[in-house]
Each structure stands twice: as structure tokens, then as C-alpha cells.
Amino acid sequence: MNHLIATLPFILFSLVVILLLTCSDPRRRQQQQKHNGHSKLGFGLSSRARKWLAWSLVLPVLPLVFSGNYAGLLMYAGAVTVIGWLVVESPASAM
Amino acid sequence: MSNLNEQPIRSKAKALLSLHSWSGIVLGMLLYAVIFTGTVAVVSDEVGEWSNSNLNQQMLATQDVDNVLATLAAQTDRAYLEEISAYEDHRQNLVFFFHTHKQNPSGVMDEYGVQYKVNGQGEIVQQREGFGSDIYAQDDSYALSRFLVSIHTELHLPAPWGLILTGILGLAMLVAAVSGFMMHRHLFTDLFTIRKQRDGKPLKRDSHTVAGTWSIPFAILLAFTGSFFSFATAFGLPAMAVVAFGGDQEAMMQTLVGEQAHKSEAPQDSASINGMLADAIGNQSAVPTFIAISHWGTESASLTAFFMPTEGEVGFAQRVYDATNGEFVEYKPLVGTVPSAGSAIMSLIYPIHFGTFAGLMSKIIWISLGVASCYVTITGLQLYAFRNEKQATGWQWFSRMCVWGFTGLPLCSLSSALGFFVSGALQSNQSLWTPVSFLLAAAMVSLITLIIRSVRQLQLILLVANGALCLALPVIRYLTSGFGWIQAIEQGNVALMFIDAVLLLCGVWCFYRVYASNQAQESDHTATEAVASEHVGTLSGAAK
């Protein structure tokens, strides 16, 4: 059970990062402006910052590997996949 | 110069698109069937517990296994004492299978012997003799979970054709995933956006691409491990038996399992099974899923306890005891007698394919991955149907087929659960009525598909039927078992509550989809009427 609890913060971290990446996506903001006349989220990130943010998704792999939590590592990878898909699938008008 | 460079890139992209499309179109519907039932197979244990309204009692830890074993062994043919497997079934019985090994009528090595089901009071409630595969196929407690898993593994086709087909489907999924990845040039730029059509609905192509891109790593992993399972059983093992063991399947299995070919059968009292079990449970902090006792009552006696992955691990664990003195011998590799890379990989394939390495949490993630893969298959085929329908009206049959398959299969699976409960309540053969209910529902869905002309109406009817069954099944389960949520909460029966909750959620989602579809059609209708009246107004103004 401990290894599941240890994995949960990393999954939440990936949710935050993916939300940030999705909200600051230039194409998504462009789409939103085209449909609503304005973008709900008033922030954009430079492509360099977005790249760093995307790479930060790999960071949790290190503590999971070093702590021998291989089940957590697999769960984290699966969760990133599912969260990514579900967040992007949510309509642009919602965020 | 740049034009010259672009030409081969374009033709390569076109070739990849053709490969991607055809691998999906030709096998897409069957692939959907395998992925959908694979998603259900992830929770096959929970479905088994749910369908019997049961909570695992950890009977291997709480019952006096020594006493029961001695009583059963005394009334069993000595030939069947070669190996005894024991596990807890979904109806609070300990199942003991005293068996030897021999070829079944299909020419495959199988277990043959006597199976006893013993309840919590130590009474024999069922006794059967025969091949292990036949006895398991007639076990009513596994009727529903076994049926759903069997669609996933072999589409209920005779061996080895079912396995070969699912293996090919796995390869088709692999081809579609890899070609999809290679042909998409703006993979990461398109990862976060789904464009909208003029009517405000999401662009089908983007929905397909986004879901496909996010799930590519797991699509490849699951397709590869699935193909491996199918081909290893259908081709790999028989081929290995012919090439390396001159066709001797028994010798091959002894080498793979890592067992000595000739064991001493000299009688010797065995150590206490309860003692070895207590030691294994204490060390693993878990109760074994099953145990196998070899050559009990001889000087070669041994006990293997099989455990699901422990804290943080992904692979299964097997603890081996010397059953003559009860001492722990080793953690046995899955393949062979010494640890090897091959054995380590083999022990990872099953948990990775079915997500059974971290209890319900990993299973929920694996179910979500299955849903994402189903979504990719559905949007891919819908995209093809949509494009062709725009170009040629004769392609409406393809959209009809998509609705038939995508909405019909869940309905048939739910109907098999209905058949399981009703036949159970009527004391009928559940192993027979579960598949028959599926087939009856399939015939009904096919008939409705042929009768109803409007594809939209067909989809709505099937969605309503799905929703109604999803909402009804937890109620039917409760009525047939008398086991409700209050008891489930008191006992901590998470599996039962999880399946009930998933069904209720799916039911609500189906009815929401029907409502949303009707609302969208109404607003389309209003918009069309407004445009028409505006048009009439303009024309009459011009006439004046």
C-alpha cells in the first residue's frame, strides 16, 4: 500500500504539468479565440518553458526507480497517458 | 531541390497512411472486440467475485489444510497424488485438484485427476473427475469471468485458430500504432489540441490522433505482450517441443517448469502444510493465490506457493518449500531452475499485459488505457466511415456496421451477465446460459441493425438498451444474491462495490449520451428552421 501512496503525488504532479501544457498550448488558445472571441486563460508560455515543463514529466521516474518502486513507475507512465488524453479531450471552452 | 526531397517523403507518408488505414479497416472491428473484452479481462477476478457476490475469505490462511488434505488423500487414487493444487474459488470453497499429467483428446498435455470442492466446514460440496481443462470449463462459479476472458484470448474459436487470430490482431495493432507514429509529422505540436468542426463538434481526425498519440507507448506494449501470449501458446511451445525435445511435451514442460524428470517415490511423511503456509504468509505479508504440492507423502515432496506481486514489485513470486522437513528452499524462477533474463521477462509479461501488479489502482489505470485504445479504434473506423459516406452514399453500411459492433458488443456482454444471474437463480447450468445469452443478444442486435433504417435511431436504441442493462444488473445481482451495499461496506468488499459503481456510471453515461444527442438534433432542427424562415423572408421582401 505504501508504494501506491508514494506514487500518488507524482500522478498529481503530472496532472498539474499536463494542465499547464494544455492551457498554454498556442494552437489551443488560437482555437479558443476563434470560437469565443477571447481566451479564458490569459497566460501563455514561451516554447522553451513549455519544453522544460514537458521534460519535467520524466523527473518522477528517478525517485521511483531509486526507491525500487517499479509498480509505481508503471502506474505513473499509465496515468500520464490517461491524464494526457482526458485533459486534451476536455473541450477547449472548459479551460 | 526541396521539391525533389519532398516527393519521396510524401510518397512514404502516403504508403504509411495506406498501411495504417488498411490494418485498421480490415481488422478494426475484431480488434475492437479484443480490446474491449481485454479491458474487462483486467478486472476478471473482480468480475468473478462480483458475479458471485463473494469476498475472498483467505481460506488458505484460515482453514486447517493439513487435515482436509489428509482426509481427501485417503479417498483418492494414489496415481493422482503426483501433484495437488489448492486455491479458493469465488463461492467460499477450497478447491483441491489431485492430478497426474497426460495428453488430452486434442493431443495437448493436460492435468487429469479428481477435483474436490470443500466448504468452510470441511465438507465436500462437489467432486469431479476428468481433465483439468474440462473441469474448469464446467465450473459455474467462473462462468461469467471465464467467458469474457475467453473472447479476449481466443474469440471463442477452436484452438489454435482463435489464438492465431488474436495474435494477428495484436500485430495489426502494433502495425497501426507504429505507422501512425511514423506518418504523423507534427506529433508533439498536435498533442494538445482538438479542432472543432463548423457545427462545434470535435474534429474526428483530431480526436483519433490525440487519443492515439497519447496511448502509443502502451498500445505498442500491450499489442506486443498480447501477440506474444497468443503466438507462444499457439506456435512457440508446440514448435519448441518438436525442435528441442523430439515432440516430448512432458519433457519440455519439466525443463521449462524446472522440475526433476525422475523423482523418488519412496514413502516419507510430509511436513505440516499449515506450517509452510504460515511461514510463506508471514514472509510475503500476503496469502498465496494458489499452492501446488508435488509428490506428497514421498521423499521428493515439495510445496510451491504462488503470490501476486508484492509491495513495489511487478512480477509474481513463487516460494518453494521442501515438504519433507518444511524448510524454505528458494524463490523459484518462472522458467527453468536458475534465475535468468528470460525468466525475469516472462514473469513481467502477464502483469504488464493485464495490469495486475498493484491491486485495484493499477487495474483502474489499465482499464483507462483500454478505454483509450477502444476510443482510438472507434474514432479511426468512424473517421473512415464519415469520409467515405461524404464521397459515396453506398458506404452507409459501414457506419451501420460500426454502430452494430461498437454498441452491440457491450450490450451482448451485459446480456451474458444477465444470463448468468437468471440461470443461477433458476438453478440452471450457468456455464451454458452465459454464452447462450450472449449469442441471443447478438442475434437480436443484428436483427435490429437490419430492420431499423436510420443509423442514428439504431445507435440511440442500442445506447438505451446498454444503459438500461447497466442500471439493472446491480439490482438483479442484489435480488439474486441478497447481498447489498451495506453488507459490502461492512465486509470491505471493494471489488463488488467497484463493479456495481462502474455499471451505474456507465448506465448514467449512456442515458446522458442519448439526451445530448437529442438536444443536439433539436438545436440543429431549430437552426435549420431559422435559416429557412430567414430565407423565406428575404425572398418575400425581394418579391414585394
XYZ file of C-alpha atoms in Angstrom:
639
model
C 0.000 0.000 0.000
C 2.903 2.339 0.788
C 4.174 2.216 -2.775
C 0.742 3.260 -4.044
C 0.664 6.232 -1.680
C 4.211 7.122 -2.752
C 3.116 7.173 -6.409
C 0.050 9.366 -5.914
C 1.906 12.733 -5.502
C 3.754 12.098 -8.770
C 0.481 11.379 -10.556
C -0.971 14.637 -9.191
C 2.201 16.434 -10.306
C 1.736 15.070 -13.842
C -1.877 16.269 -13.806
C -0.758 19.819 -12.952
C 2.000 19.799 -15.592
C -0.294 18.456 -18.309
C -2.968 21.011 -17.385
C -0.381 23.790 -17.696
C 0.881 22.454 -21.016
C -2.654 22.134 -22.373
C -3.812 25.579 -21.227
C -0.717 27.290 -22.575
C -0.767 25.463 -25.903
C -0.677 28.155 -28.620
C -2.899 26.218 -31.035
C -5.487 25.550 -28.358
C -5.528 29.242 -27.352
C -5.861 30.196 -31.003
C -8.818 27.829 -31.384
C -10.450 29.225 -28.269
C -10.084 32.773 -29.522
C -11.538 31.802 -32.879
C -14.651 30.309 -31.279
C -15.199 32.510 -28.210
C -13.534 35.730 -29.354
C -11.242 35.544 -26.305
C -9.027 33.096 -24.454
C -10.201 32.185 -20.934
C -6.706 31.721 -19.598
C -4.724 34.902 -20.008
C -1.301 33.335 -19.854
C 0.983 31.938 -22.468
C 4.326 30.238 -22.000
C 7.376 30.507 -24.212
C 8.135 27.421 -26.242
C 11.339 26.987 -24.197
C 9.368 26.995 -20.929
C 6.873 24.534 -22.388
C 9.717 22.255 -23.415
C 11.154 22.287 -19.856
C 7.701 21.675 -18.461
C 7.226 18.693 -20.773
C 10.612 17.238 -19.796
C 9.727 17.635 -16.115
C 7.242 14.796 -16.622
C 10.240 12.459 -16.758
C 11.560 13.625 -13.348
C 9.368 11.340 -11.159
C 10.952 8.345 -12.902
C 14.160 8.930 -10.933
C 12.800 8.659 -7.370
C 10.533 5.795 -8.400
C 13.452 3.826 -9.858
C 15.823 4.613 -6.989
C 13.255 3.569 -4.405
C 12.669 0.308 -6.299
C 9.009 1.172 -6.801
C 8.724 -0.413 -10.265
C 4.986 -0.942 -9.911
C 4.685 2.781 -9.167
C 6.789 3.573 -12.226
C 4.453 1.602 -14.488
C 1.406 3.165 -12.861
C 2.887 6.642 -13.288
C 3.529 6.028 -17.002
C -0.012 4.701 -17.461
C -1.516 7.583 -15.509
C 0.362 10.200 -17.598
C -1.070 8.588 -20.736
C -4.639 8.572 -19.436
C -4.469 12.043 -17.859
C -2.955 13.491 -21.046
C -5.701 12.053 -23.202
C -8.557 13.057 -20.861
C -7.281 16.619 -20.294
C -6.813 17.270 -24.009
C -10.197 15.674 -24.792
C -11.941 18.126 -22.469
C -13.421 20.881 -24.643
C -11.302 23.993 -25.209
C -14.174 26.069 -23.792
C -13.704 24.361 -20.415
C -10.200 25.718 -19.924
C 15.843 20.715 -54.828
C 13.365 20.926 -51.960
C 10.608 19.645 -54.264
C 12.786 16.710 -55.166
C 13.245 15.939 -51.447
C 9.562 16.322 -50.630
C 8.438 13.841 -53.276
C 9.800 10.680 -51.610
C 8.678 11.937 -48.169
C 5.130 12.411 -49.484
C 5.016 9.011 -51.137
C 6.400 7.444 -47.939
C 3.720 9.219 -45.876
C 1.079 8.028 -48.334
C 2.321 4.439 -48.083
C 2.302 4.646 -44.283
C -1.227 6.094 -44.331
C -2.383 3.193 -46.523
C -0.727 0.683 -44.183
C -2.254 2.393 -41.143
C -5.743 2.616 -42.692
C -5.908 -0.897 -44.105
C -4.539 -2.584 -40.992
C -7.268 -0.762 -39.079
C -10.125 -1.174 -41.552
C -9.668 -4.875 -42.289
C -9.235 -5.986 -38.689
C -10.619 -2.932 -36.827
C -13.886 -4.463 -35.663
C -12.250 -7.664 -34.395
C -9.505 -5.576 -32.819
C -12.180 -3.566 -31.011
C -13.730 -6.833 -29.743
C -10.360 -7.975 -28.400
C -9.526 -4.594 -26.826
C -12.982 -4.156 -25.280
C -13.023 -7.636 -23.734
C -9.355 -7.160 -22.756
C -10.412 -4.085 -20.805
C -12.995 -6.224 -19.000
C -10.426 -9.031 -18.564
C -8.267 -6.669 -16.486
C -10.885 -6.957 -13.742
C -11.788 -10.608 -14.404
C -11.074 -11.518 -10.751
C -13.300 -8.688 -9.559
C -15.993 -9.704 -12.094
C -15.761 -13.260 -10.704
C -16.203 -12.027 -7.110
C -18.966 -9.609 -8.181
C -20.918 -12.202 -10.193
C -20.940 -14.496 -7.142
C -21.415 -11.612 -4.638
C -18.396 -13.027 -2.861
C -15.485 -11.766 -0.826
C -12.288 -13.805 -0.808
C -12.048 -15.389 2.643
C -8.281 -16.102 2.503
C -9.178 -19.732 3.275
C -5.635 -20.980 2.640
C -4.652 -18.976 5.700
C -7.646 -19.717 7.917
C -8.513 -23.373 7.207
C -6.792 -26.492 8.518
C -5.343 -27.510 5.130
C -3.378 -30.448 6.629
C -6.490 -32.098 7.991
C -8.576 -31.608 4.810
C -5.709 -32.810 2.613
C -5.190 -35.976 4.671
C -8.919 -36.806 4.534
C -9.095 -36.261 0.764
C -5.829 -38.101 0.020
C -7.111 -41.168 1.882
C -10.033 -41.499 -0.535
C -8.101 -40.658 -3.730
C -6.347 -42.958 -6.210
C -2.578 -42.930 -5.429
C -1.781 -42.106 -9.062
C -3.352 -38.684 -8.564
C -1.120 -37.799 -5.608
C 1.630 -36.839 -8.084
C 0.535 -33.224 -7.767
C -2.116 -31.433 -5.729
C -3.125 -27.851 -6.448
C -5.248 -25.886 -3.999
C -6.919 -22.474 -4.221
C -10.029 -20.641 -3.066
C -12.860 -20.283 -5.579
C -15.453 -17.484 -5.860
C -18.000 -19.355 -3.687
C -16.049 -19.688 -0.456
C -14.799 -23.214 -1.138
C -11.260 -24.537 -1.103
C -10.635 -26.372 -4.372
C -8.221 -29.325 -4.260
C -7.214 -30.946 -7.538
C -5.366 -34.233 -7.122
C -3.873 -34.987 -10.512
C -1.291 -36.514 -12.774
C -0.341 -35.307 -16.272
C -1.322 -36.821 -19.610
C -2.351 -35.844 -23.123
C -5.999 -34.876 -23.556
C -8.035 -35.958 -26.648
C -6.748 -32.843 -28.506
C -3.160 -34.102 -28.075
C -2.212 -31.354 -25.596
C -0.538 -32.122 -22.237
C -3.158 -31.623 -19.548
C -3.801 -32.351 -15.902
C -6.002 -35.386 -15.172
C -7.441 -36.312 -11.829
C -10.098 -35.663 -9.174
C -11.235 -32.228 -8.070
C -12.837 -31.698 -4.660
C -14.566 -28.542 -3.502
C -14.541 -28.263 0.276
C -16.564 -25.630 2.148
C -15.602 -23.720 5.276
C -16.884 -26.543 7.486
C -14.600 -29.076 5.790
C -17.440 -30.822 3.913
C -17.028 -31.933 0.289
C -19.639 -29.989 -1.702
C -18.571 -31.166 -5.157
C -16.393 -33.924 -6.619
C -15.421 -34.285 -10.293
C -13.002 -36.476 -12.217
C -11.504 -35.654 -15.606
C -9.078 -33.392 -17.464
C -8.307 -30.083 -15.750
C -9.334 -28.020 -18.780
C -12.748 -29.779 -18.939
C -13.410 -29.446 -15.223
C -12.536 -25.730 -15.305
C -14.741 -25.195 -18.380
C -17.741 -26.583 -16.447
C -17.142 -24.637 -13.236
C -20.193 -22.377 -12.822
C -18.525 -20.025 -10.331
C -16.173 -18.831 -13.097
C -18.777 -18.929 -15.893
C -19.022 -15.171 -16.485
C -15.392 -14.109 -15.991
C -14.144 -17.162 -17.937
C -16.484 -16.421 -20.852
C -15.436 -12.750 -21.116
C -11.714 -13.573 -20.823
C -12.069 -16.284 -23.454
C -13.427 -13.778 -26.003
C -10.330 -11.695 -25.363
C -7.827 -14.520 -25.621
C -9.259 -16.600 -28.467
C -12.565 -15.054 -29.626
C -14.201 -18.411 -28.752
C -12.715 -20.008 -31.860
C -11.366 -23.567 -31.668
C -7.684 -23.999 -30.755
C -5.286 -22.989 -32.174
C -7.198 -20.739 -34.633
C -8.514 -18.339 -32.010
C -5.044 -17.789 -30.595
C -3.588 -17.314 -34.076
C -6.271 -14.748 -34.917
C -5.775 -12.762 -31.691
C -2.016 -12.919 -32.310
C -2.533 -11.452 -35.782
C -4.824 -8.790 -34.301
C -2.088 -7.874 -31.837
C 0.336 -7.497 -34.725
C -2.226 -5.373 -36.637
C -2.481 -3.113 -33.583
C 1.308 -2.923 -33.459
C 1.462 -2.009 -37.181
C -1.274 0.622 -36.778
C 0.446 2.177 -33.736
C 3.916 2.283 -35.284
C 2.733 3.516 -38.715
C 0.502 6.119 -37.009
C 3.508 7.347 -35.044
C 5.777 7.457 -38.112
C 3.391 9.176 -40.506
C 2.383 11.977 -38.163
C 4.915 14.711 -38.790
C 3.633 17.215 -36.200
C 3.107 14.722 -33.431
C 4.031 16.913 -30.468
C 2.581 20.152 -31.832
C -0.809 18.480 -32.330
C -0.734 16.726 -28.969
C -2.778 19.318 -27.054
C -5.464 20.492 -29.449
C -8.646 19.058 -30.868
C -10.017 21.396 -33.513
C -13.748 21.862 -33.937
C -15.967 21.387 -36.937
C -18.353 24.090 -38.109
C -21.161 22.575 -36.026
C -18.998 22.826 -32.894
C -18.369 19.080 -32.606
C -14.760 17.924 -32.206
C -12.951 17.150 -35.455
C -12.938 13.346 -35.767
C -9.422 13.226 -37.173
C -8.022 15.213 -34.232
C -9.870 13.082 -31.655
C -8.361 9.971 -33.256
C -4.863 11.480 -33.465
C -4.775 12.878 -29.927
C -6.028 9.668 -28.259
C -3.745 7.586 -30.488
C -0.669 9.726 -29.788
C -1.081 9.736 -26.010
C -1.608 5.988 -25.895
C 1.095 4.970 -28.404
C 3.638 3.609 -25.867
C 1.042 1.451 -24.168
C -0.602 0.421 -27.438
C 2.780 -0.948 -28.543
C 3.445 -2.587 -25.161
C 0.002 -4.209 -24.877
C -0.057 -5.274 -28.545
C 3.369 -6.889 -28.234
C 2.656 -8.720 -24.968
C -0.752 -9.841 -26.273
C 0.739 -11.179 -29.508
C 3.427 -12.928 -27.512
C 0.818 -14.742 -25.389
C -1.171 -15.835 -28.432
C 1.743 -16.979 -30.566
C 3.710 -18.543 -27.694
C 0.751 -20.811 -26.888
C -0.305 -21.499 -30.475
C 3.133 -21.865 -32.109
C 6.010 -21.297 -29.714
C 5.545 -24.115 -27.212
C 4.488 -26.829 -29.717
C 7.395 -25.801 -32.003
C 9.832 -25.905 -29.093
C 8.574 -29.368 -28.118
C 9.184 -30.633 -31.678
C 12.554 -28.935 -32.249
C 14.253 -29.279 -28.861
C 12.509 -32.271 -27.251
C 11.646 -34.503 -30.221
C 7.917 -33.893 -29.642
C 8.037 -34.936 -25.962
C 5.778 -32.296 -24.386
C 6.196 -33.716 -20.873
C 9.996 -33.415 -21.062
C 9.641 -29.846 -22.356
C 7.306 -28.841 -19.525
C 9.647 -30.407 -16.947
C 12.539 -28.350 -18.348
C 10.504 -25.138 -18.529
C 8.973 -25.537 -15.104
C 12.355 -26.586 -13.737
C 11.346 -29.949 -12.288
C 13.440 -33.098 -11.984
C 12.347 -35.762 -14.506
C 12.722 -38.696 -12.107
C 11.749 -38.270 -8.521
C 11.929 -40.796 -5.741
C 8.522 -42.177 -4.812
C 9.781 -43.785 -1.598
C 7.213 -43.064 1.134
C 8.077 -40.476 3.751
C 5.803 -38.435 5.997
C 5.397 -34.867 4.779
C 5.826 -31.818 6.982
C 2.863 -29.712 8.034
C 1.351 -27.775 5.092
C -0.166 -25.327 7.602
C 3.321 -24.594 8.961
C 4.786 -23.917 5.489
C 1.791 -21.760 4.597
C 2.149 -19.746 7.805
C 5.839 -19.166 7.045
C 5.123 -18.122 3.429
C 2.303 -15.787 4.505
C 4.478 -14.237 7.194
C 7.350 -13.607 4.802
C 5.302 -12.288 1.900
C 2.723 -10.424 4.044
C 0.069 -11.886 1.757
C -1.946 -15.063 1.273
C -0.893 -17.173 -1.745
C -3.228 -17.186 -4.756
C -2.697 -20.930 -5.026
C -0.374 -23.659 -3.857
C 0.979 -26.737 -5.660
C 2.125 -29.741 -3.663
C 4.250 -32.254 -5.584
C 4.750 -35.908 -4.646
C 3.086 -35.518 -1.261
C 3.932 -38.271 1.205
C 7.178 -39.235 -0.583
C 10.800 -38.262 -0.019
C 10.583 -35.911 -3.075
C 7.691 -33.868 -1.641
C 7.748 -30.111 -2.263
C 5.333 -27.201 -1.939
C 5.215 -24.114 -4.159
C 3.231 -21.091 -3.008
C 2.310 -18.623 -5.742
C 1.924 -14.946 -4.798
C 0.686 -11.869 -6.642
C 3.343 -9.107 -6.923
C 4.336 -7.748 -3.530
C 4.953 -4.124 -2.493
C 6.539 -2.177 -5.362
C 7.289 -5.283 -7.454
C 5.794 -6.067 -10.858
C 6.460 -9.806 -11.276
C 4.879 -12.738 -9.424
C 6.705 -14.566 -6.631
C 6.931 -18.345 -6.098
C 8.238 -19.655 -2.786
C 9.366 -23.289 -2.823
C 9.483 -25.448 0.330
C 10.980 -28.861 0.901
C 7.811 -30.594 2.074
C 9.700 -33.405 3.835
C 11.021 -31.055 6.534
C 9.014 -27.856 5.879
C 12.087 -25.702 5.172
C 12.104 -22.838 2.697
C 14.284 -23.709 -0.322
C 14.182 -20.812 -2.805
C 12.281 -18.181 -4.733
C 11.685 -20.164 -7.892
C 12.177 -18.528 -11.294
C 9.144 -18.745 -13.583
C 11.179 -20.581 -16.237
C 13.978 -23.073 -15.546
C 15.816 -23.747 -12.288
C 18.145 -20.743 -12.049
C 17.332 -17.023 -12.365
C 17.718 -15.749 -15.932
C 16.843 -12.698 -18.021
C 14.327 -14.790 -19.970
C 12.574 -15.884 -16.801
C 12.523 -12.300 -15.476
C 10.978 -11.038 -18.729
C 8.452 -13.888 -18.761
C 7.372 -13.092 -15.212
C 6.734 -9.456 -16.222
C 4.665 -10.104 -19.346
C 1.430 -11.216 -17.662
C 1.255 -8.452 -15.008
C 2.161 -5.791 -17.579
C -0.432 -7.020 -20.073
C -3.269 -7.304 -17.528
C -2.205 -4.565 -15.070
C -2.398 -6.943 -12.110
C 0.713 -5.705 -10.318
C -0.685 -3.179 -7.810
C -4.220 -4.209 -6.960
C -7.240 -2.175 -7.955
C -5.282 1.055 -8.535
C -3.141 -0.370 -11.336
C -6.228 -2.099 -12.730
C -8.143 1.210 -12.868
C -5.253 2.763 -14.826
C -5.110 -0.264 -17.162
C -8.888 -0.097 -17.704
C -8.495 3.573 -18.652
C -5.737 2.613 -21.101
C -8.110 0.018 -22.565
C -10.858 2.630 -22.907
C -8.383 4.966 -24.654
C -7.434 2.168 -27.084
C -11.134 1.383 -27.720
C -11.673 5.081 -28.396
C -8.797 5.140 -30.912
C -10.273 2.132 -32.751
C -13.789 3.592 -32.712
C -12.758 7.076 -33.920
C -10.467 5.530 -36.552
C -13.244 3.443 -38.091
C -15.803 6.261 -37.711
C -13.412 8.601 -39.470
C -13.165 6.198 -42.382
C -16.951 5.734 -42.477
C -17.539 9.509 -42.304
C -15.104 10.283 -45.142
C -16.477 7.597 -47.446
C -20.086 8.434 -46.672
C -19.434 12.011 -47.816
C -17.997 10.738 -51.074
C -20.372 7.848 -51.815
C -23.826 7.180 -50.372
C -23.331 3.392 -50.758
C -20.973 3.468 -47.742
C -23.763 3.858 -45.183
C -23.458 0.132 -44.401
C -20.042 0.812 -42.888
C -21.471 3.336 -40.401
C -24.229 0.834 -39.628
C -21.623 -1.871 -39.026
C -19.694 0.474 -36.705
C -22.819 1.081 -34.586
C -23.609 -2.662 -34.631
C -20.143 -3.573 -33.356
C -19.254 -0.669 -31.074
C -22.593 -0.504 -29.250
C -23.646 -4.111 -29.805
C -20.661 -5.846 -28.185
C -21.066 -4.140 -24.780
C -24.787 -4.962 -24.928
C -24.087 -8.647 -25.658
C -21.502 -8.775 -22.831
C -24.020 -7.254 -20.426
C -26.614 -9.775 -21.635
C -24.228 -12.631 -20.829
C -24.081 -11.296 -17.250
C -27.884 -11.177 -17.214
C -27.974 -14.798 -18.437
C -25.506 -15.757 -15.685
C -27.686 -14.275 -12.923
C -31.031 -15.528 -14.250
C -29.769 -19.078 -14.869
C -28.172 -19.048 -11.402
C -31.480 -18.030 -9.825
C -33.259 -20.809 -11.752
C -30.608 -23.368 -10.675
C -29.718 -23.919 -14.354
C -26.346 -24.513 -15.963
C -24.618 -21.102 -15.804
C -21.679 -22.279 -17.934
C -24.184 -22.950 -20.731
C -26.550 -20.000 -20.352
C -23.850 -17.310 -20.104
C -22.599 -17.809 -23.702
C -26.120 -18.607 -24.963
C -27.371 -15.246 -23.615
C -24.514 -13.533 -25.433
C -25.452 -15.259 -28.692
C -29.171 -14.485 -28.286
C -28.353 -10.810 -27.684
C -26.008 -10.817 -30.710
C -28.790 -12.222 -32.899
C -31.228 -9.621 -31.565
C -28.787 -6.738 -32.129
C -28.073 -7.971 -35.680
C -31.795 -8.197 -36.428
C -32.447 -4.683 -35.109
C -29.492 -3.409 -37.152
C -31.049 -4.845 -40.302
C -34.582 -3.620 -39.537
C -34.010 -0.016 -38.393
C -33.181 2.215 -41.343
C -31.844 5.295 -39.540
C -28.310 4.768 -38.224
C -28.828 7.493 -35.611
C -32.003 5.859 -34.329
C -30.252 2.492 -34.219
C -27.466 3.959 -32.124
C -29.928 5.560 -29.710
C -31.887 2.321 -29.263
C -28.722 0.328 -28.562
C -27.468 3.029 -26.164
C -30.764 2.946 -24.248
C -30.576 -0.876 -24.067
C -26.964 -0.668 -22.819
C -27.883 1.973 -20.251
C -30.924 0.040 -19.034
C -28.889 -3.176 -18.580
C -26.046 -1.315 -16.840
C -28.504 0.130 -14.334
C -30.444 -3.127 -13.975
C -27.523 -5.534 -13.403
C -26.544 -4.304 -9.899
C -30.221 -4.571 -8.907
C -30.513 -8.074 -10.415
C -27.294 -9.107 -8.685
C -28.721 -7.884 -5.384
C -32.083 -9.616 -5.939
C -30.479 -12.964 -6.851
C -27.871 -12.938 -4.068
C -29.465 -10.818 -1.333
C -26.040 -9.238 -0.836
C -26.324 -5.444 -0.729
C -24.009 -2.486 -0.381
C -24.394 -2.224 3.390
C -23.002 -5.756 3.799
C -20.326 -4.973 1.199
C -19.244 -1.889 3.173
C -19.289 -3.857 6.447
C -17.105 -6.603 4.922
C -14.884 -4.222 2.944
C -15.899 -5.864 -0.332
C -14.281 -3.298 -2.645
C -14.442 -5.460 -5.796
C -18.222 -5.791 -5.612
C -18.793 -2.087 -4.973
C -16.344 -1.163 -7.731
C -18.090 -3.222 -10.439
C -21.555 -2.063 -9.287
C -20.390 1.571 -9.317
C -18.784 1.247 -12.766
C -22.008 -0.243 -14.159
C -24.139 2.524 -12.646
C -21.775 5.176 -14.028
C -21.833 3.587 -17.496
C -25.648 3.433 -17.334
C -25.906 7.132 -16.493
C -23.375 7.957 -19.247
C -25.442 6.027 -21.853
C -28.605 7.946 -20.980
C -26.679 11.235 -20.947
C -25.400 10.438 -24.458
C -28.973 9.803 -25.620
C -30.119 13.095 -24.029
C -27.175 15.063 -25.519
C -27.790 13.555 -28.953
C -31.492 14.529 -28.830
C -30.613 18.051 -27.662
C -28.076 18.433 -30.489
C -30.625 17.271 -33.032
C -33.232 19.680 -31.684
C -30.841 22.638 -31.861
C -29.837 21.567 -35.404
C -33.526 21.456 -36.292
C -34.181 24.921 -34.778
C -31.169 26.379 -36.581
C -32.329 24.893 -39.902
C -35.848 26.298 -39.360
C -34.445 29.767 -38.526
C -32.312 29.765 -41.677
C -35.298 28.601 -43.750
C -37.658 31.289 -42.355
C -34.971 33.949 -42.866
C -34.589 32.745 -46.438
C -38.363 32.875 -46.998
C -38.443 36.411 -45.514
C -35.684 37.582 -47.842
C -37.444 36.068 -50.856
C -40.833 37.616 -49.999
C -39.133 41.002 -49.382
C -37.487 40.776 -52.785
C -40.835 39.860 -54.402
C -42.505 42.938 -52.863
